Short mmCIF file of C-alpha atoms in Angstrom, two decimals:
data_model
loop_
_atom_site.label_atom_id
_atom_site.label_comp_id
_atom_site.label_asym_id
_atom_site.label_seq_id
_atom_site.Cartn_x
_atom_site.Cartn_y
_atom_site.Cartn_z
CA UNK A 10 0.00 0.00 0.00
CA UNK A 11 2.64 2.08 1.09
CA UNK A 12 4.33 1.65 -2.57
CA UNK A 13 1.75 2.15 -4.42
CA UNK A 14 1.16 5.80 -2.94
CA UNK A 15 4.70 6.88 -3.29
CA UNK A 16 4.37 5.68 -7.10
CA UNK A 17 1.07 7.74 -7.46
CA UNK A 18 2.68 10.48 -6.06
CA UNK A 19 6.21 10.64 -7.58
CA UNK A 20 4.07 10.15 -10.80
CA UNK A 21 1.76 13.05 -10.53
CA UNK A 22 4.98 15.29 -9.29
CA UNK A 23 6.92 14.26 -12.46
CA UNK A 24 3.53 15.36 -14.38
CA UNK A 25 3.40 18.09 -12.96
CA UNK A 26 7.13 18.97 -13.43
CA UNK A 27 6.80 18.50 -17.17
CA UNK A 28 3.82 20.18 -17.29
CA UNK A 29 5.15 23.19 -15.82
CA UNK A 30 8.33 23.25 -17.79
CA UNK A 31 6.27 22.83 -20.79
CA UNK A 32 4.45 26.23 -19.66
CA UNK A 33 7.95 27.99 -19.83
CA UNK A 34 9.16 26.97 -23.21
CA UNK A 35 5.68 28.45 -24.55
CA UNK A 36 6.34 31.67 -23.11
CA UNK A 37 7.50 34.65 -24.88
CA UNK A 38 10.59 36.68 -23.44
CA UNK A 39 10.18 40.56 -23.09
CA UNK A 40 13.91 41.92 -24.40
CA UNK A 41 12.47 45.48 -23.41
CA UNK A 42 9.70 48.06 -23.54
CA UNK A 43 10.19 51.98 -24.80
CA UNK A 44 8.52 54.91 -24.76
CA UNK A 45 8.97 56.20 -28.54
CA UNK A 46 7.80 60.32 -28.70
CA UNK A 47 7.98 60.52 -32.42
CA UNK A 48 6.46 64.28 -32.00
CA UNK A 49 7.74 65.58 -28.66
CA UNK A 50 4.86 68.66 -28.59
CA UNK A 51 2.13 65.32 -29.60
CA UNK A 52 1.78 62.81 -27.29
CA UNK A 53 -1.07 61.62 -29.14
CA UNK A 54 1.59 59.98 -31.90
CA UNK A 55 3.53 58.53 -28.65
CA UNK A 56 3.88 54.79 -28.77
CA UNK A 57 5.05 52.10 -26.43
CA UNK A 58 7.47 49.55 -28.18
CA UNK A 59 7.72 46.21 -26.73
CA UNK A 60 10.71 44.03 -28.01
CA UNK A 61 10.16 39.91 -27.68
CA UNK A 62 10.80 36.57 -28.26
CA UNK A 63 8.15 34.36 -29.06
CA UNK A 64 7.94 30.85 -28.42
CA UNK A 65 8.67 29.66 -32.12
CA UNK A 66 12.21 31.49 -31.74
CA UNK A 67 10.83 34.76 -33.67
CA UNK A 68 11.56 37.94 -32.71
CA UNK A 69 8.42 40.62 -32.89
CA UNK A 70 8.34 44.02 -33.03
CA UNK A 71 5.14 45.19 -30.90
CA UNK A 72 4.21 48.64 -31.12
CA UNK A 73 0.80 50.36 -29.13
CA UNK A 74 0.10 53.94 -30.27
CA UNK A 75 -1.89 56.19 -27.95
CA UNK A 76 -4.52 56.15 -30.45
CA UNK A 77 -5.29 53.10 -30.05
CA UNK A 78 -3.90 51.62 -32.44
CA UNK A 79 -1.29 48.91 -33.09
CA UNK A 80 1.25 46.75 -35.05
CA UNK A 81 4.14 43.61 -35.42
CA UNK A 82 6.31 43.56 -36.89
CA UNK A 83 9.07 40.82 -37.30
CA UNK A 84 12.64 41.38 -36.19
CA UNK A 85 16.21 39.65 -37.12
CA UNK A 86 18.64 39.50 -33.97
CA UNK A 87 21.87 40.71 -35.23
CA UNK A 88 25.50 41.37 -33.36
CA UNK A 89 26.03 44.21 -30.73
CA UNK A 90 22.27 44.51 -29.19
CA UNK A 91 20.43 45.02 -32.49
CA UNK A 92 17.61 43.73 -34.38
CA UNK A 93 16.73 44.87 -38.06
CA UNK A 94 13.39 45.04 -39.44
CA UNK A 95 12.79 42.15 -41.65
CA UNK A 96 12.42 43.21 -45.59
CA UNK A 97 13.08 46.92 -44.70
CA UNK A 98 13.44 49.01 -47.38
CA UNK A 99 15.16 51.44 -45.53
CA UNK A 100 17.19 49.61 -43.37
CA UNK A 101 15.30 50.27 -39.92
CA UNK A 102 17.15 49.06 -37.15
CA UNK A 103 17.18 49.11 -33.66
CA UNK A 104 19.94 48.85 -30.90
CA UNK A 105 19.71 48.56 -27.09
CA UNK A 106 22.31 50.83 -25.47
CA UNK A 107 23.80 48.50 -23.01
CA UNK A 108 24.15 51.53 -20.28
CA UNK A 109 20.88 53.20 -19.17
CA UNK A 110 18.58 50.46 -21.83
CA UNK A 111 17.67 53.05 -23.88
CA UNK A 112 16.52 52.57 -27.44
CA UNK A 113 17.67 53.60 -30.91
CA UNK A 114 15.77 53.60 -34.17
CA UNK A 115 17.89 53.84 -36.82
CA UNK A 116 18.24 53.87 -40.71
CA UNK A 117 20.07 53.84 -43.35
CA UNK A 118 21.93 57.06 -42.60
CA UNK A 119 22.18 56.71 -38.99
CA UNK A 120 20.40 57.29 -35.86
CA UNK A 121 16.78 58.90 -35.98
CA UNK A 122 15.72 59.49 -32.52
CA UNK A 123 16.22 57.42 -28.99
CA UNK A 124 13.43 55.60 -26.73
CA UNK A 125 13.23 56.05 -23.54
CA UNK A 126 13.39 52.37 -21.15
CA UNK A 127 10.25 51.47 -19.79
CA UNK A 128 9.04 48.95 -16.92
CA UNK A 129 8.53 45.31 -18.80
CA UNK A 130 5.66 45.30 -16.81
CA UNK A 131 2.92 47.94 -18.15
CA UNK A 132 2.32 51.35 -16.11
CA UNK A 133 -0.83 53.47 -16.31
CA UNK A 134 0.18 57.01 -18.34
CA UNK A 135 3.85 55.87 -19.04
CA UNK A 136 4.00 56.76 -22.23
CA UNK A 137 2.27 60.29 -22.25
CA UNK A 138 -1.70 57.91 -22.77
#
């Protein structure tokens, strides 16, 4: 009796130990989240930029506009803390500066403008909303 309850229990603990590991390797990864003020004197244009991974090994550009509105966009990783903007005709990147985790969009002919690092974990009126 005493066997067969340790075997019903180590059984249901390894269950439950895959089952939980399986619930981690189908999570996405937040990289980051920035505050992007495309028109300083607008906030209305502001937009809060959420870098992750997703469980299929993609990287996703997530962008929420104060109007409302929204978009992905798919990423490439490349060297140094940047990602480029798959199929980009003009070459839109963006790096993570390694010391306050700031962000820069970039093009073609250099930087554009810097993000400002959010909490990965959404705040109400962070982003000017």
């Amino acid at each position: 009796m005493v066997n067969r309850n340790f075997r019903l229990k180590a059984g249901f603990a390894a269950g439950l130990c895959i089952l939980l590991l399986s619930s981690f390797a189908n999570a996405e990864t937040t990289v980051g989240r920035w505050c992007d003020r495309t028109v300083s004197s607008m906030p209305q244009f502001n937009r809060v930029m959420t870098i992750v991974l997703t469980q299929d090994a993609h990287v996703e550009l997530s962008s929420e506009f104060n109007d409302g509105s929204s978009s992905v966009l798919e990423l490439q990783e490349l060297p140094g803390n940047m990602y480029a903007l798959a199929n980009s005709q003009s070459g839109e990147r963006y790096r993570i500066i390694s010391a306050d985790g700031s962000l820069q969009l970039l093009d073609a002919d250099g930087l554009v403008r810097t993000a400002t690092r959010l909490e990965n974990s959404p705040q109400t009126g962070e982003c000017g909303s």
